[in-house]
PDB file of C-alpha atoms in Angstrom:
ATOM      1  CA  UNK A   1     103.202  51.119 129.799  1.00  0.00           C
ATOM      2  CA  UNK A   2     102.862  54.509 128.619  1.00  0.00           C
ATOM      3  CA  UNK A   3     105.637  56.873 126.922  1.00  0.00           C
ATOM      4  CA  UNK A   4     104.606  60.652 126.138  1.00  0.00           C
ATOM      5  CA  UNK A   5     100.849  60.008 126.095  1.00  0.00           C
ATOM      6  CA  UNK A   6     101.153  56.613 123.815  1.00  0.00           C
ATOM      7  CA  UNK A   7     101.256  53.081 124.539  1.00  0.00           C
ATOM      8  CA  UNK A   8     104.677  51.450 123.336  1.00  0.00           C
ATOM      9  CA  UNK A   9     103.802  48.486 121.248  1.00  0.00           C
ATOM     10  CA  UNK A  10     106.432  47.219 118.838  1.00  0.00           C
ATOM     11  CA  UNK A  11     110.135  46.733 120.401  1.00  0.00           C
ATOM     12  CA  UNK A  12     113.079  45.536 117.867  1.00  0.00           C
ATOM     13  CA  UNK A  13     116.145  43.767 119.272  1.00  0.00           C
ATOM     14  CA  UNK A  14     119.448  42.724 117.236  1.00  0.00           C
ATOM     15  CA  UNK A  15     121.739  39.951 118.154  1.00  0.00           C
ATOM     16  CA  UNK A  16     123.672  37.066 116.760  1.00  0.00           C
ATOM     17  CA  UNK A  17     121.802  34.561 119.478  1.00  0.00           C
ATOM     18  CA  UNK A  18     124.496  31.918 118.989  1.00  0.00           C
ATOM     19  CA  UNK A  19     124.079  29.279 121.180  1.00  0.00           C
ATOM     20  CA  UNK A  20     121.089  30.696 123.089  1.00  0.00           C
ATOM     21  CA  UNK A  21     121.873  30.907 127.065  1.00  0.00           C
ATOM     22  CA  UNK A  22     120.413  32.580 129.773  1.00  0.00           C
ATOM     23  CA  UNK A  23     122.212  36.072 129.107  1.00  0.00           C
ATOM     24  CA  UNK A  24     120.150  36.035 125.995  1.00  0.00           C
ATOM     25  CA  UNK A  25     116.841  35.035 127.684  1.00  0.00           C
ATOM     26  CA  UNK A  26     117.441  37.612 130.073  1.00  0.00           C
ATOM     27  CA  UNK A  27     117.815  40.318 127.001  1.00  0.00           C
ATOM     28  CA  UNK A  28     114.497  39.147 125.341  1.00  0.00           C
ATOM     29  CA  UNK A  29     112.894  39.210 128.729  1.00  0.00           C
ATOM     30  CA  UNK A  30     114.015  42.834 129.526  1.00  0.00           C
ATOM     31  CA  UNK A  31     112.576  44.045 125.804  1.00  0.00           C
ATOM     32  CA  UNK A  32     109.552  42.345 126.603  1.00  0.00           C
ATOM     33  CA  UNK A  33     108.986  45.107 129.458  1.00  0.00           C
ATOM     34  CA  UNK A  34     109.094  47.662 126.807  1.00  0.00           C
ATOM     35  CA  UNK A  35     106.238  46.984 124.493  1.00  0.00           C
ATOM     36  CA  UNK A  36     103.929  44.146 123.536  1.00  0.00           C
ATOM     37  CA  UNK A  37     105.637  42.632 120.444  1.00  0.00           C
ATOM     38  CA  UNK A  38     108.999  41.754 120.566  1.00  0.00           C
ATOM     39  CA  UNK A  39     110.730  41.460 116.925  1.00  0.00           C
ATOM     40  CA  UNK A  40     114.249  39.647 117.437  1.00  0.00           C
ATOM     41  CA  UNK A  41     116.188  40.130 114.277  1.00  0.00           C
ATOM     42  CA  UNK A  42     118.764  37.247 114.152  1.00  0.00           C
ATOM     43  CA  UNK A  43     122.222  38.341 112.272  1.00  0.00           C
ATOM     44  CA  UNK A  44     122.558  36.414 109.058  1.00  0.00           C
ATOM     45  CA  UNK A  45     125.454  34.170 109.130  1.00  0.00           C
ATOM     46  CA  UNK A  46     127.729  36.635 106.542  1.00  0.00           C
ATOM     47  CA  UNK A  47     127.199  39.487 108.910  1.00  0.00           C
ATOM     48  CA  UNK A  48     128.327  37.481 111.745  1.00  0.00           C
ATOM     49  CA  UNK A  49     131.460  36.560 109.733  1.00  0.00           C
ATOM     50  CA  UNK A  50     132.045  40.075 108.415  1.00  0.00           C
ATOM     51  CA  UNK A  51     131.360  41.772 112.229  1.00  0.00           C
ATOM     52  CA  UNK A  52     133.161  38.809 114.082  1.00  0.00           C
ATOM     53  CA  UNK A  53     135.774  37.565 112.017  1.00  0.00           C
ATOM     54  CA  UNK A  54     134.485  34.139 112.540  1.00  0.00           C
ATOM     55  CA  UNK A  55     131.285  31.965 111.420  1.00  0.00           C
ATOM     56  CA  UNK A  56     128.591  31.505 114.107  1.00  0.00           C
ATOM     57  CA  UNK A  57     128.608  27.897 115.573  1.00  0.00           C
ATOM     58  CA  UNK A  58     125.103  27.748 114.891  1.00  0.00           C
ATOM     59  CA  UNK A  59     123.315  28.704 111.381  1.00  0.00           C
ATOM     60  CA  UNK A  60     120.838  31.617 111.187  1.00  0.00           C
ATOM     61  CA  UNK A  61     118.063  29.025 110.517  1.00  0.00           C
ATOM     62  CA  UNK A  62     118.803  27.175 113.585  1.00  0.00           C
ATOM     63  CA  UNK A  63     119.597  30.558 115.846  1.00  0.00           C
ATOM     64  CA  UNK A  64     116.351  32.335 114.641  1.00  0.00           C
ATOM     65  CA  UNK A  65     114.300  29.104 115.287  1.00  0.00           C
ATOM     66  CA  UNK A  66     115.576  28.983 118.930  1.00  0.00           C
ATOM     67  CA  UNK A  67     114.864  32.775 119.330  1.00  0.00           C
ATOM     68  CA  UNK A  68     111.378  32.399 117.999  1.00  0.00           C
ATOM     69  CA  UNK A  69     110.569  29.856 120.985  1.00  0.00           C
ATOM     70  CA  UNK A  70     111.652  32.041 123.672  1.00  0.00           C
ATOM     71  CA  UNK A  71     108.469  33.163 125.616  1.00  0.00           C
ATOM     72  CA  UNK A  72     107.600  36.779 125.030  1.00  0.00           C
ATOM     73  CA  UNK A  73     109.247  37.068 121.341  1.00  0.00           C
ATOM     74  CA  UNK A  74     106.307  37.951 118.926  1.00  0.00           C
ATOM     75  CA  UNK A  75     108.734  36.944 115.974  1.00  0.00           C
ATOM     76  CA  UNK A  76     112.295  36.517 114.862  1.00  0.00           C
ATOM     77  CA  UNK A  77     113.533  37.279 111.687  1.00  0.00           C
ATOM     78  CA  UNK A  78     116.573  37.514 109.836  1.00  0.00           C
ATOM     79  CA  UNK A  79     118.685  40.831 109.387  1.00  0.00           C
ATOM     80  CA  UNK A  80     119.389  42.800 106.359  1.00  0.00           C
ATOM     81  CA  UNK A  81     121.650  41.291 103.730  1.00  0.00           C
ATOM     82  CA  UNK A  82     123.491  44.408 103.509  1.00  0.00           C
ATOM     83  CA  UNK A  83     124.760  45.691 107.052  1.00  0.00           C
ATOM     84  CA  UNK A  84     123.464  49.331 107.889  1.00  0.00           C
ATOM     85  CA  UNK A  85     120.396  49.363 105.386  1.00  0.00           C
ATOM     86  CA  UNK A  86     118.081  48.656 108.413  1.00  0.00           C
ATOM     87  CA  UNK A  87     115.427  47.535 106.205  1.00  0.00           C
ATOM     88  CA  UNK A  88     113.670  45.483 109.317  1.00  0.00           C
ATOM     89  CA  UNK A  89     113.321  48.879 110.820  1.00  0.00           C
ATOM     90  CA  UNK A  90     111.567  50.225 107.964  1.00  0.00           C
ATOM     91  CA  UNK A  91     109.312  47.344 107.625  1.00  0.00           C
ATOM     92  CA  UNK A  92     108.565  46.664 111.266  1.00  0.00           C
ATOM     93  CA  UNK A  93     108.580  50.268 112.409  1.00  0.00           C
ATOM     94  CA  UNK A  94     108.998  50.066 115.603  1.00  0.00           C
ATOM     95  CA  UNK A  95     108.390  52.367 118.821  1.00  0.00           C
ATOM     96  CA  UNK A  96     111.490  51.421 120.545  1.00  0.00           C
ATOM     97  CA  UNK A  97     114.725  49.707 120.012  1.00  0.00           C
ATOM     98  CA  UNK A  98     116.500  47.803 122.983  1.00  0.00           C
ATOM     99  CA  UNK A  99     119.837  47.418 122.854  1.00  0.00           C
ATOM    100  CA  UNK A 100     122.366  44.964 124.671  1.00  0.00           C
ATOM    101  CA  UNK A 101     125.093  46.250 126.985  1.00  0.00           C
ATOM    102  CA  UNK A 102     127.613  45.454 124.537  1.00  0.00           C
ATOM    103  CA  UNK A 103     125.760  46.983 121.407  1.00  0.00           C
ATOM    104  CA  UNK A 104     127.689  50.467 121.410  1.00  0.00           C
ATOM    105  CA  UNK A 105     128.900  50.327 117.691  1.00  0.00           C
ATOM    106  CA  UNK A 106     124.849  49.435 116.913  1.00  0.00           C
ATOM    107  CA  UNK A 107     123.860  52.391 118.776  1.00  0.00           C
ATOM    108  CA  UNK A 108     125.927  54.884 117.203  1.00  0.00           C
ATOM    109  CA  UNK A 109     125.086  53.439 113.968  1.00  0.00           C
ATOM    110  CA  UNK A 110     121.497  53.666 114.769  1.00  0.00           C
ATOM    111  CA  UNK A 111     121.730  57.266 115.744  1.00  0.00           C
ATOM    112  CA  UNK A 112     123.942  58.461 112.863  1.00  0.00           C
ATOM    113  CA  UNK A 113     121.125  57.092 110.524  1.00  0.00           C
ATOM    114  CA  UNK A 114     118.590  58.940 112.521  1.00  0.00           C
ATOM    115  CA  UNK A 115     120.507  62.187 111.790  1.00  0.00           C
ATOM    116  CA  UNK A 116     120.885  61.358 108.535  1.00  0.00           C
ATOM    117  CA  UNK A 117     117.264  60.614 108.099  1.00  0.00           C
ATOM    118  CA  UNK A 118     117.729  57.022 106.993  1.00  0.00           C
ATOM    119  CA  UNK A 119     115.756  55.913 109.206  1.00  0.00           C
ATOM    120  CA  UNK A 120     112.730  57.592 111.573  1.00  0.00           C
ATOM    121  CA  UNK A 121     113.464  58.850 114.995  1.00  0.00           C
ATOM    122  CA  UNK A 122     113.355  55.893 117.206  1.00  0.00           C
ATOM    123  CA  UNK A 123     113.425  55.512 120.876  1.00  0.00           C
ATOM    124  CA  UNK A 124     116.619  53.628 121.939  1.00  0.00           C
ATOM    125  CA  UNK A 125     116.755  52.001 125.376  1.00  0.00           C
ATOM    126  CA  UNK A 126     119.921  50.318 126.794  1.00  0.00           C
ATOM    127  CA  UNK A 127     119.145  46.996 128.717  1.00  0.00           C
ATOM    128  CA  UNK A 128     121.228  45.758 131.648  1.00  0.00           C
ATOM    129  CA  UNK A 129     123.708  42.942 131.417  1.00  0.00           C
ATOM    130  CA  UNK A 130     122.886  39.638 132.841  1.00  0.00           C
ATOM    131  CA  UNK A 131     125.908  37.913 134.386  1.00  0.00           C
ATOM    132  CA  UNK A 132     128.117  39.127 131.506  1.00  0.00           C
ATOM    133  CA  UNK A 133     131.640  37.644 132.785  1.00  0.00           C
ATOM    134  CA  UNK A 134     129.316  34.083 132.663  1.00  0.00           C
ATOM    135  CA  UNK A 135     127.022  34.546 129.919  1.00  0.00           C
ATOM    136  CA  UNK A 136     128.636  36.034 127.062  1.00  0.00           C
ATOM    137  CA  UNK A 137     128.491  34.181 124.028  1.00  0.00           C
ATOM    138  CA  UNK A 138     132.348  34.747 123.365  1.00  0.00           C
ATOM    139  CA  UNK A 139     133.091  33.037 126.636  1.00  0.00           C
ATOM    140  CA  UNK A 140     130.609  29.951 126.157  1.00  0.00           C
TER     141      UNK A 140
END
């Protein structure tokens, strides 16, 4: 897989991954098509509470363990303690960040951080939804 003369190797995805379902698996599978190493950043319980105004059904350790078991996932790590720091991006230096169909706010924040040079410019790829009316965590 090539992109402007270089092989794409490392992919980062972000998500809550609460009650892992076929939509999550499809998302991670699509991300795998963009590189060799898919690093899944699992949102911390505190971040879920802040972003969604509710606690996740499963705690962060269970969610991370479940994501780790998905074929094609190189590793799963917990997100930063403080939203918007993107320490995981600085640490893992991805070639591409794959975004879910419903992650517009994340995309906007990443672009803003790139413009402000808080993080390096990284290719962003929006992935397709997989049966969103059936497999969206808020519906399950």
